[in-house]
Coordinates of N, CA and C in Angstrom, one line a residue:
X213 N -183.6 52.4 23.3 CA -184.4 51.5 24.1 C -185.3 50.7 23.3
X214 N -185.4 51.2 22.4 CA -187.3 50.2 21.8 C -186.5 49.6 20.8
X215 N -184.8 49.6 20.2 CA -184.1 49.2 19.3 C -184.0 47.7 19.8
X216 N -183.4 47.5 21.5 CA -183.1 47.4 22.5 C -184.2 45.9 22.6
X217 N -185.6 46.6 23.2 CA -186.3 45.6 23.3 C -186.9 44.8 21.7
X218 N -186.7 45.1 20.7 CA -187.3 44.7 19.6 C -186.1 43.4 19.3
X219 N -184.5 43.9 19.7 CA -183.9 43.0 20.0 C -183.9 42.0 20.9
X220 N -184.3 42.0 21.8 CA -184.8 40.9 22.8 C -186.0 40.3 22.2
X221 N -187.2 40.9 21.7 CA -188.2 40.4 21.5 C -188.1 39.3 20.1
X222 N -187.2 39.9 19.2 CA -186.4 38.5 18.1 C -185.6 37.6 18.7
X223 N -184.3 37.6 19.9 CA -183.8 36.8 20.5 C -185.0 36.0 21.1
X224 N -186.4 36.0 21.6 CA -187.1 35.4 22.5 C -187.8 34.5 21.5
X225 N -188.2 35.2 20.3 CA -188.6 34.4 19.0 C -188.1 33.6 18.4
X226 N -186.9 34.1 17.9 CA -185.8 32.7 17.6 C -185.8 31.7 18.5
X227 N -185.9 31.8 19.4 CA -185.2 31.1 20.7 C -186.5 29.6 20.5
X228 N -187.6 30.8 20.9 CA -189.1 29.5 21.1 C -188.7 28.8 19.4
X229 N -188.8 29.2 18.2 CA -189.1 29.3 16.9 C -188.1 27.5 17.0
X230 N -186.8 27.7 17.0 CA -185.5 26.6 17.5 C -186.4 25.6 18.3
X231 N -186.5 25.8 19.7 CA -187.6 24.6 20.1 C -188.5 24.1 19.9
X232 N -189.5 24.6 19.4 CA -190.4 24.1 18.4 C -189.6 23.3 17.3
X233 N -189.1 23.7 16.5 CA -188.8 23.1 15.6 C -188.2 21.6 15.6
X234 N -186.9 22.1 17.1 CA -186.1 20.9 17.7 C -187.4 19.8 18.2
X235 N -188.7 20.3 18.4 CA -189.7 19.1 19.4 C -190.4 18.4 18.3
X236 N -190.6 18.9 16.7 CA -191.0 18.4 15.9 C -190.4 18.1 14.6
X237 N -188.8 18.2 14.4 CA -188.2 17.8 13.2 C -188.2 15.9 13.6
X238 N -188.5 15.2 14.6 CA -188.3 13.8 14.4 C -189.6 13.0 14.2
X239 N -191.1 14.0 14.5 CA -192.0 14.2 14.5 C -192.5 13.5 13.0
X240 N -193.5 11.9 13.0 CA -194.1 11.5 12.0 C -195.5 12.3 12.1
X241 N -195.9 12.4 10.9 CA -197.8 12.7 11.3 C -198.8 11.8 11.2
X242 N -198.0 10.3 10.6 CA -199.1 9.2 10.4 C -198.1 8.1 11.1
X243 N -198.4 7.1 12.0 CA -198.0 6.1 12.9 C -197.1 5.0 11.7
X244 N -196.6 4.6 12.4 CA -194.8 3.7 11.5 C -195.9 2.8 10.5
X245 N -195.1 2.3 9.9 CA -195.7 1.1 9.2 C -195.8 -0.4 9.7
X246 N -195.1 -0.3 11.5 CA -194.9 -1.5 12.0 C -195.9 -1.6 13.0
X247 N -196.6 -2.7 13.3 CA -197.1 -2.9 14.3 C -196.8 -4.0 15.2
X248 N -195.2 -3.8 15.7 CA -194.9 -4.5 16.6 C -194.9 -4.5 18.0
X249 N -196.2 -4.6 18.4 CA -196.4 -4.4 20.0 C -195.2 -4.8 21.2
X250 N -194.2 -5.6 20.3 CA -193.4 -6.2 21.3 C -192.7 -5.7 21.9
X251 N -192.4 -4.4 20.9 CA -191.3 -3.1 21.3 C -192.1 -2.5 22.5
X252 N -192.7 -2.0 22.6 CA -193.5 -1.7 24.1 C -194.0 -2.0 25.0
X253 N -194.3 -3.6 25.5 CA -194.9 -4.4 26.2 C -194.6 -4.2 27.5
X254 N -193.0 -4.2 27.6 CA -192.7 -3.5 29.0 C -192.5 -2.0 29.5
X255 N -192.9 -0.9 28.8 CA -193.0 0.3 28.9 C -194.2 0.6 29.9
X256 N -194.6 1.0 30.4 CA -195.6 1.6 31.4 C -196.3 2.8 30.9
X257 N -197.4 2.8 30.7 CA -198.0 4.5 30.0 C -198.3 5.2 30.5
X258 N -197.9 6.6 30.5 CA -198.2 7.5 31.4 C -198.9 8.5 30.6
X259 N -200.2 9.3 31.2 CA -201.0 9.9 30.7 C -201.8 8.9 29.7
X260 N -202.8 10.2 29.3 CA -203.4 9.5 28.3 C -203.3 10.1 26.8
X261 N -203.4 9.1 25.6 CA -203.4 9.3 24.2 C -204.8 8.8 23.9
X262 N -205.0 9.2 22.4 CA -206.1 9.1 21.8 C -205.9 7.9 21.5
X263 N -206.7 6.5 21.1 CA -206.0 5.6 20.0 C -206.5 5.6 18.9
X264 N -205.4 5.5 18.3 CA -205.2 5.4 16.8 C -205.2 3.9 16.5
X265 N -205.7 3.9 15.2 CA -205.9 2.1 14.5 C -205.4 2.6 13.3
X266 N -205.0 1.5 13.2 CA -204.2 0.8 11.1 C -205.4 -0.2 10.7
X267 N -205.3 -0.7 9.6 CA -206.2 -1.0 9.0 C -205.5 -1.9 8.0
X268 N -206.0 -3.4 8.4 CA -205.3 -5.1 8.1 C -206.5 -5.4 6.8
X269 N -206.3 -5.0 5.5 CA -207.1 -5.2 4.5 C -206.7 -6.5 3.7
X270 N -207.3 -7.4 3.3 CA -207.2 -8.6 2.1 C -207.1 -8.2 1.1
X271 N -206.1 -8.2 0.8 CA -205.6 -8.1 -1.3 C -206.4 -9.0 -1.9
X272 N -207.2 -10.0 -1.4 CA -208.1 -10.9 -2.8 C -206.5 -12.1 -3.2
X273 N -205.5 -11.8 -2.9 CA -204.4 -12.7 -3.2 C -204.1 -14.1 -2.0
X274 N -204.8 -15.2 -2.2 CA -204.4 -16.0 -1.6 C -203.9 -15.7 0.0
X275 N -205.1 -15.0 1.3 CA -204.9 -14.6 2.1 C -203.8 -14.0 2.5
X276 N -203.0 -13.1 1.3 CA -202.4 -11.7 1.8 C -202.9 -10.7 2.2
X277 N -202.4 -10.1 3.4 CA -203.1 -8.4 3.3 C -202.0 -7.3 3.4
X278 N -202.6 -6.3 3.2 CA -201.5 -5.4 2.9 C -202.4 -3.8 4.1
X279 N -201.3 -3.9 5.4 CA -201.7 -2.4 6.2 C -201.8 -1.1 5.6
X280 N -202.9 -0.1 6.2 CA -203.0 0.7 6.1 C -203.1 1.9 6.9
X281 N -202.2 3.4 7.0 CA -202.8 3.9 8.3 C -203.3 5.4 8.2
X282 N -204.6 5.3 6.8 CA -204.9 6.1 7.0 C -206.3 5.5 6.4
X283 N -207.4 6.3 6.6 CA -208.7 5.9 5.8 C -208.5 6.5 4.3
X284 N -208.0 7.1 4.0 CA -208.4 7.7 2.6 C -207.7 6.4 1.9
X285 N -206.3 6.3 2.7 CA -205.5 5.2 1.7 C -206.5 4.0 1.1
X286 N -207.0 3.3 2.4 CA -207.7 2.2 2.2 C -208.9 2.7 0.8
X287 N -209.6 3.7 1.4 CA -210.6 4.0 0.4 C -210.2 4.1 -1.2
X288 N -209.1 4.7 -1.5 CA -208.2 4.7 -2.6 C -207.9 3.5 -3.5
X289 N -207.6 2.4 -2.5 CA -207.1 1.3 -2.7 C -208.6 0.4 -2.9
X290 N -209.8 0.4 -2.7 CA -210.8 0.6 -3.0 C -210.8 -1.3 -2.1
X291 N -210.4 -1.3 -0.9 CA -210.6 -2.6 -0.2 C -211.7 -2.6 0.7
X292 N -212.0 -3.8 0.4 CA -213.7 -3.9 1.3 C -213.4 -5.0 2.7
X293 N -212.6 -5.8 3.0 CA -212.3 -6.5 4.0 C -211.1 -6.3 4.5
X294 N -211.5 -5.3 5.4 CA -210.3 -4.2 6.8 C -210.9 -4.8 8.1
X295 N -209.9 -4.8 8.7 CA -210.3 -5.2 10.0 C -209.5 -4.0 10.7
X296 N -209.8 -3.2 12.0 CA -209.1 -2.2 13.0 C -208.1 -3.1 13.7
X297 N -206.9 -2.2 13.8 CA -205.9 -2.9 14.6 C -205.7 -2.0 15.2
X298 N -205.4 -1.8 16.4 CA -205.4 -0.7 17.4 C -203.3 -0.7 17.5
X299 N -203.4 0.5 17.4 CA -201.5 0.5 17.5 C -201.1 1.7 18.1
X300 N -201.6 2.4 18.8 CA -201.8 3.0 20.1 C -202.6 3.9 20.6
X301 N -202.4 4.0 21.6 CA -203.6 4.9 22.8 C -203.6 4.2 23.3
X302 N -204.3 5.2 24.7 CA -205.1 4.3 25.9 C -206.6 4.7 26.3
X303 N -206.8 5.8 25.3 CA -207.9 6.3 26.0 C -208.7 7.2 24.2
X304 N -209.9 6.9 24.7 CA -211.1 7.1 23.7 C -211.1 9.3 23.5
X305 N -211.0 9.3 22.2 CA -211.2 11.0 22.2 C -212.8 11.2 22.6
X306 N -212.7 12.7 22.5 CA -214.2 12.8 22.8 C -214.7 12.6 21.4
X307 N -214.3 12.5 20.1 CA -215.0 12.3 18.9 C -215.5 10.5 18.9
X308 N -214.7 10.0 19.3 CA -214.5 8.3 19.5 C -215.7 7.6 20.2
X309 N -215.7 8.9 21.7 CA -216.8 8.5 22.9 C -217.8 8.8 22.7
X310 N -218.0 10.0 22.1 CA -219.5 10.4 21.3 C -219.8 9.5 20.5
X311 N -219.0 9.1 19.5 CA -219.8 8.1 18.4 C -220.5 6.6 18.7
X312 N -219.4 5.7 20.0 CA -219.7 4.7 20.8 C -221.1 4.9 21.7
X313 N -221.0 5.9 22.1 CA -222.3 6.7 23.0 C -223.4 6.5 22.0
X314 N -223.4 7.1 20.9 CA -224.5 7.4 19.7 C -225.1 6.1 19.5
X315 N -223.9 4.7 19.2 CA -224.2 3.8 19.0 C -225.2 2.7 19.7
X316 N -225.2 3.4 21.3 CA -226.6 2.7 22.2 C -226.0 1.3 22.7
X317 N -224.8 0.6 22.8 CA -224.1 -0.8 22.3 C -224.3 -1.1 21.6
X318 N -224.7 -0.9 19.8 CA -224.8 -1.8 19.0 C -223.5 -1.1 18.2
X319 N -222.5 -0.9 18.2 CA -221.1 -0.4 17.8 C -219.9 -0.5 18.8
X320 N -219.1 -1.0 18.8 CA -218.1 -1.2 19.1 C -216.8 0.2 18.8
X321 N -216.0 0.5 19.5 CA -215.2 1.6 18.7 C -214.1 0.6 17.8
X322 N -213.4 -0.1 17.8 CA -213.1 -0.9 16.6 C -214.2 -1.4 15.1
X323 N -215.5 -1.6 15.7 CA -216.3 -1.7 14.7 C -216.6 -1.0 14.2
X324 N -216.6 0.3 14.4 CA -217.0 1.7 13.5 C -215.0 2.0 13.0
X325 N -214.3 1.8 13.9 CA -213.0 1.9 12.7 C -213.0 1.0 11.7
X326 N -212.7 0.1 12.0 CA -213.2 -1.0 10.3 C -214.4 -0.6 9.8
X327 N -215.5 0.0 10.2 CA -216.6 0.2 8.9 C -216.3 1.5 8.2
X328 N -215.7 2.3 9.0 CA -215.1 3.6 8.3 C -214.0 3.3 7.4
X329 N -213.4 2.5 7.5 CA -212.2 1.9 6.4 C -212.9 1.6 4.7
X330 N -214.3 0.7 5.3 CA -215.0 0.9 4.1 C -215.8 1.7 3.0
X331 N -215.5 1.2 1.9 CA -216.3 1.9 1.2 C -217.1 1.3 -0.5
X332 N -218.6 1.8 -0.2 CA -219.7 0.9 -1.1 C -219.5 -0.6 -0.5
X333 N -220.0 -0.6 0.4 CA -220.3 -1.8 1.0 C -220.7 -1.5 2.4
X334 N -221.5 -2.8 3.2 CA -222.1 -2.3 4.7 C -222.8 -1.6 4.5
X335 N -223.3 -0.9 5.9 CA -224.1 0.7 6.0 C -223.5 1.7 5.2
X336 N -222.7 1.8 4.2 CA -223.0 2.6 3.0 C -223.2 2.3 2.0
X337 N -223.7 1.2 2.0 CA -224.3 1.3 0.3 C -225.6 0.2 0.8
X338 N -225.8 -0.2 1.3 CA -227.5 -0.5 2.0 C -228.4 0.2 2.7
X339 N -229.6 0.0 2.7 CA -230.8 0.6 3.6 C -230.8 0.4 5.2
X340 N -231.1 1.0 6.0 CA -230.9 1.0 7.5 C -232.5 0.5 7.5
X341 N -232.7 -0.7 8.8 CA -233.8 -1.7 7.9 C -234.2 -1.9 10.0
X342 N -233.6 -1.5 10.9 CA -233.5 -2.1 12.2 C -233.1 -1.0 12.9
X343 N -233.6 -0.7 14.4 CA -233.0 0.4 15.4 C -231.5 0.1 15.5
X344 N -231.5 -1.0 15.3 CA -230.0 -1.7 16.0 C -228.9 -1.0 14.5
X345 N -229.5 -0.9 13.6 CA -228.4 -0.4 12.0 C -228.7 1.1 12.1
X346 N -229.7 1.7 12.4 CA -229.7 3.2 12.7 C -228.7 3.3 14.0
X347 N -228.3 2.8 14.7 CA -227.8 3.0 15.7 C -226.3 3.2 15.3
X348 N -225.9 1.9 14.7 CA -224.6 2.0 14.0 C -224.4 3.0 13.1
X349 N -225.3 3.2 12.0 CA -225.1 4.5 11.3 C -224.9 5.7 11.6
X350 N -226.1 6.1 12.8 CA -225.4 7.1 13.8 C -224.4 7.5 14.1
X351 N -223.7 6.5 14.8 CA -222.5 6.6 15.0 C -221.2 6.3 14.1
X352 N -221.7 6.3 13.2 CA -220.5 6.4 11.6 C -220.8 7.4 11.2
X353 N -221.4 8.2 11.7 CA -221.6 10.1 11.2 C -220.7 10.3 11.6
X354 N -221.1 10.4 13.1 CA -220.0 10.9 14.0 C -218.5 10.5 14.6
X355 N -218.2 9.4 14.3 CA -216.8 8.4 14.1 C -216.0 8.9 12.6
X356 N -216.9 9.1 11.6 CA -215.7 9.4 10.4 C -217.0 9.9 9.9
X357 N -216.8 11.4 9.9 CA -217.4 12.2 8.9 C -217.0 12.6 7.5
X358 N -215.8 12.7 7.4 CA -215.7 13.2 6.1 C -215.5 11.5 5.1
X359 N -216.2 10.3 5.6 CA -216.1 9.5 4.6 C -217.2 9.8 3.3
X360 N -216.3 9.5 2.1 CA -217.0 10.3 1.2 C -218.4 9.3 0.6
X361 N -219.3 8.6 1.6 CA -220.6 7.9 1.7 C -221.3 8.5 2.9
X362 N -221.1 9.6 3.3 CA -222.0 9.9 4.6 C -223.9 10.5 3.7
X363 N -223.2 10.6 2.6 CA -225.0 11.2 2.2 C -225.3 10.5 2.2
X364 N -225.0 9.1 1.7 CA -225.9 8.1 1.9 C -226.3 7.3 3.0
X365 N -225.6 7.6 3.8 CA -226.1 7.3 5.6 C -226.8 7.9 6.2
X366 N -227.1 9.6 5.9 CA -227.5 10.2 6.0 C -229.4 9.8 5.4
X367 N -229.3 9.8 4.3 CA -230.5 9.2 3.4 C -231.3 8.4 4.0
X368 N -230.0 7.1 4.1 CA -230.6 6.1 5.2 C -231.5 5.6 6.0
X369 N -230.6 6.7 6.7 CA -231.3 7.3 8.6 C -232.3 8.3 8.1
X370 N -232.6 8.5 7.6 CA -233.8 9.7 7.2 C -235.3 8.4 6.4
X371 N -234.7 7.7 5.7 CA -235.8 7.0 5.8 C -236.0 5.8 6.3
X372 N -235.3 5.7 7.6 CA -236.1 4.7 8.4 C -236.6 5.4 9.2
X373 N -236.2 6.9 9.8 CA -237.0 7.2 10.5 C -238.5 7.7 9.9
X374 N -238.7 7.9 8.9 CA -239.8 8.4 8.3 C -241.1 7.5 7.9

């Protein structure tokens, strides 16, 4: 009997283990390289997604740019003129809504994805000088924390409040 059920209990394993795998073998973890909105214009969305942005950087080459879709890349690539392209969602996460919230309206959620693209330049590598730049820095804590300038935003906001 318990031979019995330990065999059922591996057939029920395998079984999920196969679906899973079948729901995530076509599965990307970072959004296409294309941002052709055209492909989905007439689709209708149902539920809601977080949205995700790519990141439209200037090579310094005679107004080429070259996309990005992740922040480290950009950071890597060491580009300072990114602009947020939104390439899908419909709906703000709670990390996204908290940070916009933080920001009091002086942040934008596209404006804190392009400032998070940056790096040594903007509010990370200047002094917070105005409520209105505290406000924005705020909410670049909380919009992209692990950018590797938050001590210095941190710093910042510490001494304009002081």
């Amino acid at each position: 009997m318990i031979t019995l059920r330990r065999a059922l209990a591996a057939i029920v394993v395998a079984t999920v283990a196969v679906g899973l795998v079948g729901c995530t073998t076509g599965a990307e973890s970072e959004p296409g390289d294309s941002l052709d909105t055209a492909a989905t214009s007439g689709v209708a969305a149902s539920g809601a997604a977080p949205i995700v942005f790519a990141f439209v950087c200037e090579t310094g080459v005679s107004g080429r740019t070259e996309t990005y879709t992740t922040y480290s890349a950009v950071w890597e690539d060491d580009r300072t003129d990114c602009r947020a392209r939104r390439i899908t969602g419909t709906t703000m996460s709670s990390q996204q809504r908290a940070a916009v919230d933080a920001g009091r309206g002086d942040a934008t959620l596209e404006g804190l994805a392009a400032t998070c693209a940056l790096r040594g330049s903007g509010p990370w590598a200047r002094a917070v000088d105005s409520a209105a730049e505290a406000n924005v820095a705020a909410a670049l804590l909380l919009y992209c924390p692990g950018h590797p300038e938050t001590g210095h935003l941190r710093d910042a906001i510490a001494a304009w409040r002081s």
